[in-house]
Short mmCIF file of C-alpha atoms and ligand atoms in Angstrom, two decimals:
data_model
loop_
_atom_site.label_atom_id
_atom_site.label_comp_id
_atom_site.label_asym_id
_atom_site.label_seq_id
_atom_site.Cartn_x
_atom_site.Cartn_y
_atom_site.Cartn_z
CA MET A 1 18.13 13.58 -11.01
CA GLY A 2 17.94 9.81 -11.45
CA LYS A 3 15.17 7.31 -11.70
CA LEU A 4 12.20 7.75 -9.40
CA ALA A 5 12.12 5.55 -6.31
CA ILE A 6 8.66 4.29 -7.24
CA THR A 7 10.08 2.78 -10.43
CA GLY A 8 13.14 1.29 -8.72
CA GLY A 9 15.50 4.26 -8.24
CA GLU A 10 17.09 5.43 -4.99
CA PRO A 11 14.77 7.32 -2.63
CA LEU A 12 15.82 10.94 -2.30
CA ARG A 13 15.28 10.97 1.47
CA LYS A 14 16.35 7.98 3.53
CA THR A 15 16.27 9.40 7.05
CA PRO A 16 13.08 10.06 9.01
CA PHE A 17 11.64 13.51 9.60
CA THR A 18 10.71 14.92 12.98
CA THR A 19 8.12 12.65 14.56
CA TRP A 20 4.91 13.75 16.24
CA PRO A 21 3.65 13.96 18.97
CA MET A 22 6.68 15.35 20.73
CA SER A 23 7.34 15.53 24.47
CA THR A 24 9.98 16.72 26.92
CA LYS A 25 10.73 16.42 30.62
CA GLU A 26 7.96 18.94 31.18
CA GLU A 27 5.24 16.52 30.10
CA LEU A 28 6.82 13.79 32.23
CA ARG A 29 6.90 16.05 35.26
CA ALA A 30 3.29 17.08 34.73
CA ILE A 31 2.15 13.46 34.39
CA GLU A 32 4.05 12.50 37.56
CA ASP A 33 2.32 15.32 39.36
CA VAL A 34 -1.04 13.80 38.45
CA LEU A 35 0.09 10.25 39.14
CA THR A 36 1.18 11.08 42.67
CA SER A 37 -1.96 13.05 43.42
CA SER A 38 -5.24 11.38 44.15
CA LYS A 39 -6.93 13.40 41.38
CA TRP A 40 -6.71 11.61 38.06
CA GLY A 41 -10.06 12.39 36.53
CA GLY A 42 -11.98 15.52 35.63
CA GLN A 43 -13.78 15.47 38.97
CA PRO A 44 -13.67 17.42 41.23
CA PHE A 45 -14.44 19.79 38.38
CA PRO A 46 -12.31 21.33 37.08
CA GLY A 47 -9.07 19.55 37.86
CA LYS A 48 -6.02 21.62 38.76
CA HIS A 49 -4.27 21.02 35.43
CA ALA A 50 -7.46 21.44 33.39
CA GLN A 51 -8.14 24.76 35.04
CA ALA A 52 -4.60 26.09 34.59
CA PHE A 53 -4.59 24.99 30.97
CA ALA A 54 -8.01 26.52 30.24
CA LYS A 55 -6.91 29.90 31.57
CA LYS A 56 -3.81 30.01 29.38
CA PHE A 57 -5.56 28.56 26.35
CA ALA A 58 -8.24 31.26 26.51
CA GLU A 59 -5.57 33.99 26.80
CA VAL A 60 -3.56 32.68 23.86
CA HIS A 61 -6.72 32.87 21.73
CA THR A 62 -7.87 36.28 23.05
CA ALA A 63 -11.01 34.74 24.55
CA LYS A 64 -12.44 35.18 28.03
CA TYR A 65 -13.31 31.56 28.75
CA ALA A 66 -12.09 28.09 27.81
CA GLN A 67 -13.20 24.62 28.81
CA SER A 68 -11.33 21.44 28.01
CA VAL A 69 -13.37 18.44 26.85
CA ASN A 70 -12.53 14.90 25.83
CA THR A 71 -12.45 15.31 22.00
CA GLY A 72 -12.73 17.95 19.30
CA THR A 73 -15.97 16.34 18.12
CA VAL A 74 -17.45 16.88 21.56
CA ALA A 75 -16.16 20.47 21.56
CA ILE A 76 -18.31 21.15 18.48
CA GLN A 77 -21.27 19.27 19.96
CA ALA A 78 -21.09 21.26 23.21
CA ALA A 79 -20.79 24.52 21.25
CA LEU A 80 -23.92 23.62 19.25
CA LYS A 81 -25.74 23.01 22.52
CA ALA A 82 -24.50 26.31 23.92
CA ILE A 83 -26.00 28.35 21.09
CA GLY A 84 -29.28 26.50 21.50
CA ILE A 85 -29.32 24.37 18.36
CA ARG A 86 -32.56 22.40 18.42
CA PRO A 87 -33.62 19.29 16.53
CA GLY A 88 -34.39 20.20 12.93
CA ASP A 89 -32.30 23.38 12.85
CA GLU A 90 -29.93 23.78 9.92
CA VAL A 91 -26.21 24.41 10.28
CA ILE A 92 -24.08 25.51 7.34
CA ALA A 93 -20.70 23.77 7.05
CA PRO A 94 -18.01 23.43 4.39
CA ALA A 95 -18.16 20.37 2.14
CA TYR A 96 -14.38 19.81 2.39
CA THR A 97 -13.42 18.95 5.96
CA TRP A 98 -13.07 16.07 8.37
CA GLU A 99 -16.31 14.18 9.09
CA GLY A 100 -15.93 15.24 12.73
CA THR A 101 -16.96 18.78 11.81
CA VAL A 102 -20.47 17.71 10.83
CA GLY A 103 -20.99 14.52 12.85
CA PRO A 104 -21.93 16.60 15.92
CA VAL A 105 -24.58 18.44 13.90
CA LEU A 106 -26.29 15.10 13.22
CA LEU A 107 -25.75 14.01 16.79
CA VAL A 108 -27.88 16.87 18.11
CA ASN A 109 -30.47 15.93 15.45
CA ALA A 110 -29.85 19.08 13.43
CA VAL A 111 -29.33 19.14 9.67
CA PRO A 112 -25.95 19.90 8.11
CA VAL A 113 -26.10 22.01 4.95
CA PHE A 114 -22.98 21.71 2.85
CA VAL A 115 -21.48 24.69 1.05
CA ASP A 116 -18.56 24.59 -1.37
CA ILE A 117 -15.07 25.88 -0.58
CA ASP A 118 -13.10 28.85 -1.83
CA PRO A 119 -10.37 27.54 -4.16
CA ASP A 120 -7.95 30.19 -2.84
CA THR A 121 -8.09 28.90 0.74
CA TYR A 122 -9.89 25.51 0.65
CA CYS A 123 -12.10 26.91 3.44
CA LEU A 124 -15.86 27.55 3.39
CA ASP A 125 -16.64 29.97 0.54
CA ALA A 126 -18.35 32.91 2.24
CA LYS A 127 -19.71 34.11 -1.12
CA LEU A 128 -21.95 31.02 -1.30
CA ILE A 129 -23.33 31.08 2.24
CA GLU A 130 -26.30 33.37 1.70
CA LYS A 131 -27.72 31.13 -1.04
CA ALA A 132 -27.79 28.25 1.47
CA ILE A 133 -29.70 30.13 4.18
CA THR A 134 -33.30 29.03 4.80
CA PRO A 135 -35.78 29.93 7.56
CA LYS A 136 -34.39 26.94 9.48
CA THR A 137 -30.75 28.04 9.38
CA LYS A 138 -29.45 28.80 12.84
CA ALA A 139 -25.67 28.70 12.58
CA ILE A 140 -22.59 28.76 10.39
CA LEU A 141 -19.77 26.34 11.19
CA PRO A 142 -16.65 27.49 9.29
CA VAL A 143 -13.45 25.46 9.51
CA HIS A 144 -10.05 27.16 9.49
CA LEU A 145 -8.67 24.38 7.36
CA GLY A 146 -5.07 23.36 6.82
CA MET A 147 -3.16 26.63 6.74
CA ARG A 148 -5.79 29.27 6.06
CA PHE A 149 -8.73 30.92 7.81
CA ALA A 150 -12.27 30.98 6.52
CA ASP A 151 -13.14 34.59 5.65
CA MET A 152 -14.29 35.65 9.12
CA ASP A 153 -15.01 39.24 8.03
CA GLU A 154 -17.66 38.07 5.58
CA ILE A 155 -18.95 35.23 7.76
CA LEU A 156 -19.52 37.53 10.74
CA ARG A 157 -21.19 40.10 8.49
CA ILE A 158 -23.56 37.47 7.07
CA ALA A 159 -24.27 36.03 10.52
CA LYS A 160 -25.20 39.46 11.84
CA ALA A 161 -27.40 40.26 8.85
CA HIS A 162 -29.31 36.98 9.18
CA ASN A 163 -29.26 36.61 12.96
CA LEU A 164 -27.17 33.43 12.86
CA LYS A 165 -24.65 32.10 15.35
CA VAL A 166 -21.08 31.19 14.37
CA ILE A 167 -19.03 28.30 15.70
CA GLU A 168 -15.44 28.23 14.44
CA ASP A 169 -13.98 24.75 13.99
CA CYS A 170 -10.37 25.47 14.97
CA ALA A 171 -9.12 21.88 14.99
CA HIS A 172 -6.30 23.03 12.66
CA ALA A 173 -5.72 26.52 14.01
CA HIS A 174 -4.18 26.44 17.49
CA GLY A 175 -2.55 29.77 18.18
CA GLY A 176 -3.64 31.28 14.86
CA MET A 177 -4.84 34.87 14.60
CA TRP A 178 -7.05 36.80 12.20
CA ARG A 179 -6.55 40.58 12.37
CA GLY A 180 -4.99 40.13 15.81
CA LYS A 181 -7.88 38.08 17.15
CA GLY A 182 -7.39 34.50 18.21
CA ALA A 183 -8.86 31.62 16.25
CA GLY A 184 -12.19 30.72 17.83
CA SER A 185 -12.66 34.07 19.57
CA MET A 186 -14.49 35.86 16.76
CA GLY A 187 -17.58 33.70 16.41
CA ASP A 188 -19.88 32.81 19.28
CA LEU A 189 -17.66 29.87 20.22
CA GLY A 190 -14.53 28.17 18.95
CA ALA A 191 -13.93 24.40 19.07
CA PHE A 192 -10.46 22.82 19.15
CA SER A 193 -9.18 19.24 18.95
CA PHE A 194 -6.09 17.88 20.75
CA GLN A 195 -6.09 14.54 18.90
CA SER A 196 -2.61 13.16 18.21
CA SER A 197 -1.95 14.85 14.88
CA LYS A 198 -2.88 18.33 16.08
CA LEU A 199 -0.56 21.31 16.77
CA ILE A 200 -0.87 20.70 20.49
CA THR A 201 -2.02 17.32 21.63
CA SER A 202 -2.90 15.14 24.58
CA GLY A 203 -3.48 12.07 22.40
CA GLU A 204 -7.19 12.80 22.47
CA GLY A 205 -8.90 15.90 23.78
CA GLY A 206 -10.57 19.16 22.86
CA ALA A 207 -11.54 22.60 24.10
CA VAL A 208 -14.28 25.15 23.65
CA ILE A 209 -13.58 28.87 23.91
CA THR A 210 -15.96 31.83 24.03
CA ASN A 211 -16.36 35.39 25.27
CA ASN A 212 -19.91 34.69 26.41
CA LEU A 213 -20.33 33.53 30.01
CA GLU A 214 -23.77 32.07 29.41
CA TYR A 215 -22.43 29.88 26.61
CA MET A 216 -19.54 28.80 28.82
CA GLU A 217 -21.93 27.85 31.60
CA ILE A 218 -23.98 25.67 29.25
CA VAL A 219 -20.80 24.03 27.92
CA GLN A 220 -19.60 23.26 31.45
CA SER A 221 -22.93 21.75 32.48
CA TYR A 222 -23.26 19.78 29.25
CA ILE A 223 -19.83 18.16 29.54
CA ASN A 224 -20.05 17.59 33.29
CA ALA A 225 -23.12 15.38 33.49
CA GLY A 226 -25.50 18.33 33.80
CA ARG A 227 -24.03 19.71 37.02
CA ALA A 228 -24.16 23.43 37.65
CA SER A 229 -21.37 25.37 35.95
CA LEU A 230 -18.57 26.96 37.97
CA THR A 231 -20.17 30.41 37.95
CA ASP A 232 -23.83 29.38 37.56
CA GLN A 233 -25.07 32.91 36.98
CA TYR A 234 -27.61 31.80 34.39
CA HIS A 235 -28.86 28.72 36.29
CA HIS A 236 -29.23 26.52 33.24
CA ARG A 237 -30.21 22.98 34.16
CA ILE A 238 -29.76 20.62 31.23
CA VAL A 239 -29.21 16.94 30.57
CA GLY A 240 -25.46 16.60 30.31
CA PHE A 241 -22.90 13.85 29.84
CA ASN A 242 -19.46 12.97 31.06
CA TYR A 243 -17.32 14.51 28.33
CA ARG A 244 -14.64 15.71 30.74
CA LEU A 245 -10.94 15.57 29.96
CA GLY A 246 -8.92 13.61 32.53
CA GLU A 247 -6.07 15.23 34.41
CA PHE A 248 -3.30 13.17 32.75
CA GLN A 249 -4.31 14.64 29.42
CA ALA A 250 -4.87 18.13 30.76
CA ALA A 251 -1.41 17.99 32.38
CA VAL A 252 0.27 17.19 29.07
CA LEU A 253 -1.45 20.12 27.37
CA GLY A 254 0.24 22.74 29.56
CA PRO A 255 3.79 22.17 28.28
CA GLN A 256 2.45 21.64 24.75
CA LEU A 257 0.84 25.06 24.85
CA ASP A 258 4.00 26.64 26.29
CA ARG A 259 5.98 25.22 23.38
CA LEU A 260 3.50 26.34 20.71
CA PRO A 261 5.05 29.78 19.97
CA GLU A 262 8.50 28.28 19.53
CA HIS A 263 7.13 25.57 17.22
CA ALA A 264 5.03 28.08 15.32
CA ALA A 265 8.11 30.22 14.63
CA ILE A 266 10.14 27.23 13.35
CA ARG A 267 7.25 26.04 11.18
CA GLU A 268 6.69 29.48 9.75
CA ARG A 269 10.37 29.97 8.90
CA ASN A 270 10.60 26.55 7.28
CA MET A 271 7.37 26.98 5.35
CA ARG A 272 8.59 30.30 4.00
CA HIS A 273 11.77 28.59 2.82
CA PHE A 274 9.69 25.77 1.31
CA GLU A 275 7.58 28.26 -0.64
CA SER A 276 10.69 29.98 -1.97
CA ARG A 277 11.74 26.57 -3.34
CA ILE A 278 8.46 25.58 -4.98
CA LYS A 279 6.81 28.81 -6.10
CA ASN A 280 6.72 29.32 -9.87
CA THR A 281 7.15 25.59 -10.42
CA PRO A 282 4.99 24.47 -13.36
CA GLY A 283 2.44 21.94 -12.10
CA ILE A 284 2.47 23.29 -8.53
CA GLY A 285 0.27 26.03 -7.05
CA LEU A 286 0.23 27.70 -3.65
CA LEU A 287 -2.82 28.76 -1.66
CA LYS A 288 -3.33 32.52 -1.84
CA PRO A 289 -1.73 34.40 1.07
CA ASP A 290 -4.15 36.42 3.20
CA PRO A 291 -2.67 39.41 5.09
CA ARG A 292 -5.62 39.24 7.50
CA ILE A 293 -4.02 36.12 8.97
CA THR A 294 -1.76 37.87 11.47
CA ARG A 295 -0.43 34.70 13.09
CA GLN A 296 -0.05 31.51 11.11
CA ALA A 297 -1.12 28.17 12.58
CA PRO A 298 -0.50 25.66 9.83
CA TYR A 299 -1.81 22.18 10.72
CA GLY A 300 -0.17 21.05 7.52
CA TYR A 301 1.38 22.58 4.45
CA VAL A 302 -1.24 22.41 1.72
CA MET A 303 -0.28 22.97 -1.91
CA LYS A 304 -1.94 22.32 -5.25
CA TYR A 305 -0.91 19.86 -7.96
CA PHE A 306 -2.12 20.55 -11.47
CA ALA A 307 -2.27 17.31 -13.46
CA PRO A 308 -2.97 19.06 -16.79
CA GLN A 309 0.44 20.80 -16.47
CA CYS A 310 2.05 17.44 -15.64
CA LYS A 311 1.24 15.38 -18.71
CA ASP A 312 -2.10 14.46 -17.14
CA VAL A 313 -0.42 12.22 -14.60
CA PRO A 314 -3.02 11.99 -11.83
CA ARG A 315 -2.35 13.32 -8.35
CA ALA A 316 -2.46 9.80 -6.92
CA ALA A 317 0.68 8.92 -8.92
CA PHE A 318 2.45 12.17 -8.02
CA VAL A 319 1.75 11.69 -4.30
CA GLY A 320 2.58 7.96 -4.40
CA ALA A 321 5.90 8.80 -6.05
CA LEU A 322 6.68 11.50 -3.44
CA GLN A 323 5.94 9.03 -0.65
CA LEU A 324 8.35 6.51 -2.14
CA GLU A 325 10.99 9.25 -2.28
CA GLY A 326 10.67 9.27 1.52
CA ILE A 327 8.34 12.26 1.90
CA PRO A 328 5.24 11.71 4.07
CA CYS A 329 2.30 13.39 2.33
CA ASP A 330 -1.27 12.76 1.31
CA GLY A 331 -3.60 13.69 -1.51
CA LEU A 332 -7.04 12.30 -0.66
CA PHE A 333 -6.72 13.57 2.91
CA TYR A 334 -10.32 14.76 3.05
CA GLU A 335 -13.28 14.15 0.76
CA PRO A 336 -16.44 16.15 0.43
CA VAL A 337 -17.93 14.82 3.66
CA TYR A 338 -21.14 13.64 2.04
CA LYS A 339 -19.15 11.39 -0.33
CA SER A 340 -16.88 9.88 2.29
CA SER A 341 -17.18 6.23 3.32
CA LEU A 342 -17.07 7.56 6.90
CA PHE A 343 -20.40 9.29 6.34
CA PRO A 344 -22.83 6.47 5.51
CA VAL A 345 -25.71 8.51 6.84
CA ASP A 346 -28.98 6.64 7.25
CA SER A 347 -31.90 9.02 7.61
CA SER A 348 -33.73 6.66 9.97
CA ASP A 349 -30.95 7.30 12.52
CA PHE A 350 -31.39 11.07 12.28
CA PRO A 351 -35.11 11.86 12.28
CA ALA A 352 -34.66 15.57 11.54
CA LEU A 353 -33.66 14.58 8.00
CA SER A 354 -37.27 13.49 7.43
CA TRP A 355 -39.34 15.97 9.40
CA GLY A 356 -41.82 17.93 7.32
CA ARG A 357 -40.62 16.35 4.08
CA GLU A 358 -42.20 13.87 1.71
CA LYS A 359 -38.88 12.09 1.38
CA PRO A 360 -35.94 12.23 3.81
CA LEU A 361 -33.01 14.39 2.77
CA ASP A 362 -30.50 12.27 0.90
CA LEU A 363 -27.37 13.99 2.19
CA ARG A 364 -25.08 11.71 0.22
CA ASN A 365 -26.55 12.56 -3.16
CA MET A 366 -28.12 16.01 -2.98
CA TYR A 367 -24.99 18.18 -3.19
CA SER A 368 -22.58 19.19 -5.89
CA CYS A 369 -19.51 21.12 -4.73
CA PRO A 370 -17.08 21.27 -7.65
CA GLU A 371 -14.31 23.10 -5.77
CA ALA A 372 -14.41 20.59 -2.92
CA ASP A 373 -14.28 17.81 -5.52
CA ARG A 374 -11.31 19.42 -7.24
CA ALA A 375 -9.36 19.84 -3.99
CA ALA A 376 -10.30 16.39 -2.70
CA TYR A 377 -9.85 14.25 -5.80
CA HIS A 378 -7.40 16.11 -8.04
CA GLU A 379 -5.46 18.98 -6.57
CA ALA A 380 -4.65 19.21 -2.85
CA VAL A 381 -1.41 17.78 -1.47
CA TRP A 382 -1.02 17.81 2.33
CA PHE A 383 2.30 17.63 4.17
CA PRO A 384 2.08 17.07 7.96
CA HIS A 385 3.17 20.02 10.07
CA GLN A 386 5.96 18.14 11.85
CA LEU A 387 7.96 17.89 8.60
CA PHE A 388 8.49 21.63 9.07
CA LEU A 389 9.72 21.42 12.66
CA GLY A 390 13.19 20.26 11.69
CA SER A 391 16.07 21.82 9.78
CA SER A 392 16.08 23.72 6.51
CA GLU A 393 17.73 20.60 5.01
CA ASP A 394 14.51 18.71 5.80
CA VAL A 395 12.56 21.31 3.89
CA ASP A 396 15.03 21.18 1.01
CA ALA A 397 14.50 17.42 0.84
CA ILE A 398 10.74 17.91 0.41
CA ALA A 399 11.27 20.53 -2.29
CA ASP A 400 14.00 18.46 -4.02
CA ALA A 401 11.68 15.44 -4.04
CA ILE A 402 8.90 17.48 -5.63
CA HIS A 403 11.28 18.68 -8.33
CA LYS A 404 12.62 15.16 -8.83
CA VAL A 405 9.15 13.65 -9.27
CA LEU A 406 8.08 16.44 -11.62
CA SER A 407 11.15 15.98 -13.77
CA GLY A 408 10.55 12.23 -13.93
CA ILE A 409 6.80 12.55 -14.38
CA GLU A 410 6.90 10.49 -17.62
CA GLU A 411 7.86 7.45 -15.53
CA LEU A 412 4.51 7.66 -13.77
CA ARG A 413 2.31 7.44 -16.83
CA GLY A 414 0.04 4.41 -16.52
CA LEU A 415 2.11 3.07 -13.62
CA ASP A 416 0.46 0.59 -11.23
CA HIS A 417 1.80 0.59 -7.67
CA LYS A 418 0.24 -0.04 -4.27
CA ALA A 419 1.06 3.50 -3.13
CA ILE A 420 -0.83 4.87 -6.13
CA ARG A 421 -3.78 2.51 -5.65
CA ASN A 422 -3.95 3.58 -2.01
CA GLN A 423 -3.94 7.23 -2.98
CA ARG A 424 -7.10 6.67 -5.01
CA LEU A 425 -8.84 5.62 -1.79
CA GLY A 426 -9.94 7.67 1.20
CA ARG A 427 -7.80 7.28 4.32
CA ALA A 428 -10.22 4.88 5.99
CA ASP A 429 -10.25 2.51 3.03
CA ARG A 430 -6.57 2.04 2.26
CA GLU A 431 -4.64 -1.23 2.28
CA SER A 432 -2.06 -1.28 5.03
C1 LIG B 501 -11.36 19.92 11.01
C2 LIG B 501 -11.64 18.99 12.16
N1 LIG B 501 -12.77 19.14 12.86
C3 LIG B 501 -13.07 18.35 13.91
C4 LIG B 501 -12.22 17.35 14.31
C5 LIG B 501 -12.63 16.45 15.43
O1 LIG B 501 -11.70 16.33 16.43
P1 LIG B 501 -11.50 14.98 17.28
O2 LIG B 501 -10.87 13.98 16.39
O3 LIG B 501 -10.62 15.40 18.42
O4 LIG B 501 -12.85 14.55 17.75
C6 LIG B 501 -11.01 17.17 13.62
C7 LIG B 501 -10.07 16.12 14.05
O5 LIG B 501 -9.42 15.43 13.39
C8 LIG B 501 -10.72 17.99 12.51
O6 LIG B 501 -9.59 17.84 11.80
#
């Protein structure tokens, strides 16, 4: 196969993959429509494009109501408000996710409780949830991470048994379905992000979906500076904020959503081909398929790398070598949140961490989640979804590069290279 690119050989792939975000004339037309109107913002509420988008977005996810907001983080925050999370309440979340899943819990002065992940899916391990429930627990916040769903059957059963609410973090799951039900429609609310890397995007943005009108009314008031909701049947009056999505962004989301089924089909076909090329490869593992996922929504392709089967060459070297072969990918994509440099939580900023306790909770040091550690620091390899929006030759290049690096794995032993050094660091701490 030839020398690895990281040690001076020829890169296997020299041409770029499909880039993301992607737009067509439809986005341009929609933006022009906003530009030539006098309605650029989210007021009057809701804007024409925001309203049209919300209707379709709810339908796609088999939910009754949807509300666009300005980020995915805010979507989670508004959902927490909707279910009545109060200062000091506890919210159970997976250890392995983006910091933006749990930041909103702190922001409403509630306490995140981290639970380890299921190694088969890298999502919240439902088997461990009940051990984490205390009298203060009010909600479970599963994340449908990467290309799998958290076990919603078990999570909903546990929530019912313990009278807990469920907010699904669907930042990775646009269009996905579990037993024919849309991501975000099974719990009390679902929260989505439309940040640039997501399956549909407006650069920044988010949405909340629910089947519960009262929750939707609270969300609408909360994100619209406390004004009455559109239906105002429950007459909630709360302190709210301007977390509205502007019309330029809402306009872009319409065509993105229209294109989602076509993209999903291409991604699914290409990912199937990819799996046929890498399954049964020593050193590589696949996440376990789950037939309850009835429509795939892969934010990225996530596979496992087993260093012990690869002469103990660490994942950082494997991923660094793949990158130099011309394959965009990442190993330390997420860390257990409480270990991440983006989570330097200071208990004096979040008083609920101290209430009723002799010493404040030390979120950074009180947890041990071995499966999250394994995925974060040793095993997981993430490929961005857009690599799978191109041709089957693109997919073959990714698979060929994996096989090339594995067959030249000896070259990586003890190797020092900037790409490898960077892979030992979290994304926020890398050298550019
Ligand atoms: C799993 C997860 N949750 C929440 C968020 C927060 O979304 P946003 O960045 O739009 O605030 C993200 C975004 O990256 C995410 O990946």
